């Protein structure tokens, strides 16, 4: 993985320098955010990566039982002001939602190089894995109904 030693941003693209602070990117097997303190949260483990960001399991430093998910933009996007505004807007709009089939937004942490969305940690099997494993027609319909209800 390509990372910035200065701000800890993880990059997907083969850039030479960090778009946040200009540091030279390095190749490393160690995720710089693991064990890091982000605001009042400590990063415990990497959960997964999507097209624009990474998600980590974390806990509140003072309330260790408060486990959450931290979503952060990849460095490729975090250095782009328009993408950070979009990420912030997503947090503001999603934080207004309250539904049993939508994870809750707990917090939004703004830092100099990164912004973090603090979400309810939802555990269990991923939907794409469950579909590949084979779901009955009834289960598929029940899940589709839950998704539609959330929308």
Coordinates of C-alpha atoms in Angstrom, one line a residue, residues 20-144:
X20 CA -2.6 16.8 1.5
X21 CA 0.9 17.8 2.7
X22 CA 3.3 17.2 -0.2
X23 CA 5.3 14.4 1.6
X24 CA 6.8 11.8 -0.6
X25 CA 4.7 8.7 -0.6
X26 CA 6.2 5.4 0.6
X27 CA 5.3 1.7 0.0
X28 CA 4.5 0.0 3.3
X29 CA 2.8 -3.2 4.5
X30 CA 1.7 -1.4 7.7
X31 CA -1.5 0.8 7.7
X32 CA -0.5 4.1 9.2
X33 CA -4.0 4.6 10.7
X34 CA -4.0 1.4 12.8
X35 CA -3.5 2.3 16.4
X36 CA -3.8 6.0 15.6
X37 CA -5.9 8.4 17.7
X38 CA -8.5 10.3 15.6
X39 CA -10.1 13.0 17.7
X40 CA -11.6 11.0 20.6
X41 CA -11.4 7.7 18.8
X42 CA -8.7 5.0 18.5
X43 CA -8.4 2.9 15.4
X44 CA -8.4 -0.8 16.1
X45 CA -8.6 -2.6 12.8
X46 CA -9.1 -2.3 9.1
X47 CA -12.5 -3.5 7.9
X48 CA -12.6 -2.8 4.2
X49 CA -12.1 -0.4 1.2
X50 CA -14.5 0.9 -1.4
X51 CA -14.1 3.0 -4.4
X52 CA -13.4 6.2 -2.5
X53 CA -12.6 5.4 1.0
X54 CA -11.5 3.0 3.7
X55 CA -13.4 1.8 6.8
X56 CA -11.9 0.9 10.2
X57 CA -13.2 -0.5 13.5
X58 CA -12.5 2.0 16.3
X59 CA -13.5 2.8 19.8
X60 CA -14.0 5.9 21.8
X61 CA -10.9 6.6 23.9
X62 CA -12.9 7.5 27.1
X63 CA -15.8 5.1 26.5
X64 CA -14.0 1.9 25.5
X65 CA -17.3 0.0 25.1
X66 CA -18.4 2.5 22.4
X67 CA -17.2 0.7 19.3
X68 CA -17.8 2.3 15.9
X69 CA -16.8 2.4 12.3
X70 CA -14.6 5.2 11.0
X71 CA -14.9 6.0 7.3
X72 CA -12.1 8.1 5.7
X73 CA -11.5 9.2 2.1
X74 CA -8.5 7.7 0.3
X75 CA -5.7 10.1 -0.1
X76 CA -6.5 10.2 -3.8
X77 CA -9.7 12.1 -2.9
X78 CA -8.9 13.7 0.5
X79 CA -6.6 16.4 -1.1
X80 CA -9.5 17.5 -3.3
X81 CA -11.5 20.3 -1.7
X82 CA -14.7 19.4 -3.7
X83 CA -14.5 15.8 -2.5
X84 CA -14.0 16.8 1.1
X85 CA -17.1 19.1 0.8
X86 CA -19.0 16.2 -0.7
X87 CA -17.9 13.9 2.1
X88 CA -19.0 16.5 4.7
X89 CA -22.3 17.0 3.0
X90 CA -22.9 13.2 3.0
X91 CA -22.3 13.2 6.8
X92 CA -24.7 16.1 7.4
X93 CA -27.5 14.5 5.3
X94 CA -27.0 11.0 6.6
X95 CA -26.9 12.1 10.2
X96 CA -30.5 13.2 9.9
X97 CA -31.7 9.7 9.0
X98 CA -33.2 7.4 11.6
X99 CA -34.3 4.0 10.5
X100 CA -33.6 0.5 11.8
X101 CA -32.1 -0.5 8.4
X102 CA -29.7 2.4 8.1
X103 CA -26.5 2.7 10.2
X104 CA -26.4 5.7 12.5
X105 CA -24.0 8.6 12.1
X106 CA -22.4 9.3 15.5
X107 CA -19.9 12.0 14.7
X108 CA -17.8 13.8 12.1
X109 CA -14.2 14.6 12.9
X110 CA -12.4 17.3 10.8
X111 CA -8.6 17.2 10.8
X112 CA -6.1 19.1 8.8
X113 CA -5.4 16.3 6.3
X114 CA -8.5 14.0 6.7
X115 CA -12.1 14.1 7.7
X116 CA -13.6 11.1 9.4
X117 CA -17.2 9.9 9.4
X118 CA -18.0 8.0 12.7
X119 CA -20.7 5.4 12.1
X120 CA -22.5 2.7 13.9
X121 CA -20.6 -0.5 13.5
X122 CA -22.8 -3.1 11.9
X123 CA -21.5 -6.6 12.0
X124 CA -22.5 -9.7 10.1
X125 CA -22.1 -11.2 6.7
X126 CA -21.9 -8.8 3.8
X127 CA -24.9 -8.9 1.4
X128 CA -22.8 -9.8 -1.7
X129 CA -21.3 -12.8 0.3
X130 CA -24.8 -14.0 1.4
X131 CA -26.1 -13.8 -2.2
X132 CA -23.1 -15.8 -3.5
X133 CA -23.7 -18.4 -0.8
X134 CA -27.2 -18.8 -2.0
X135 CA -30.3 -17.3 -0.4
X136 CA -33.9 -18.6 -0.7
X137 CA -36.3 -16.6 -2.7
X138 CA -38.2 -15.7 0.5
X139 CA -35.0 -14.4 2.2
X140 CA -34.2 -12.3 -0.9
X141 CA -37.6 -10.8 -0.9
X142 CA -37.4 -10.0 2.8
X143 CA -34.0 -8.3 2.4
X144 CA -35.3 -6.4 -0.6

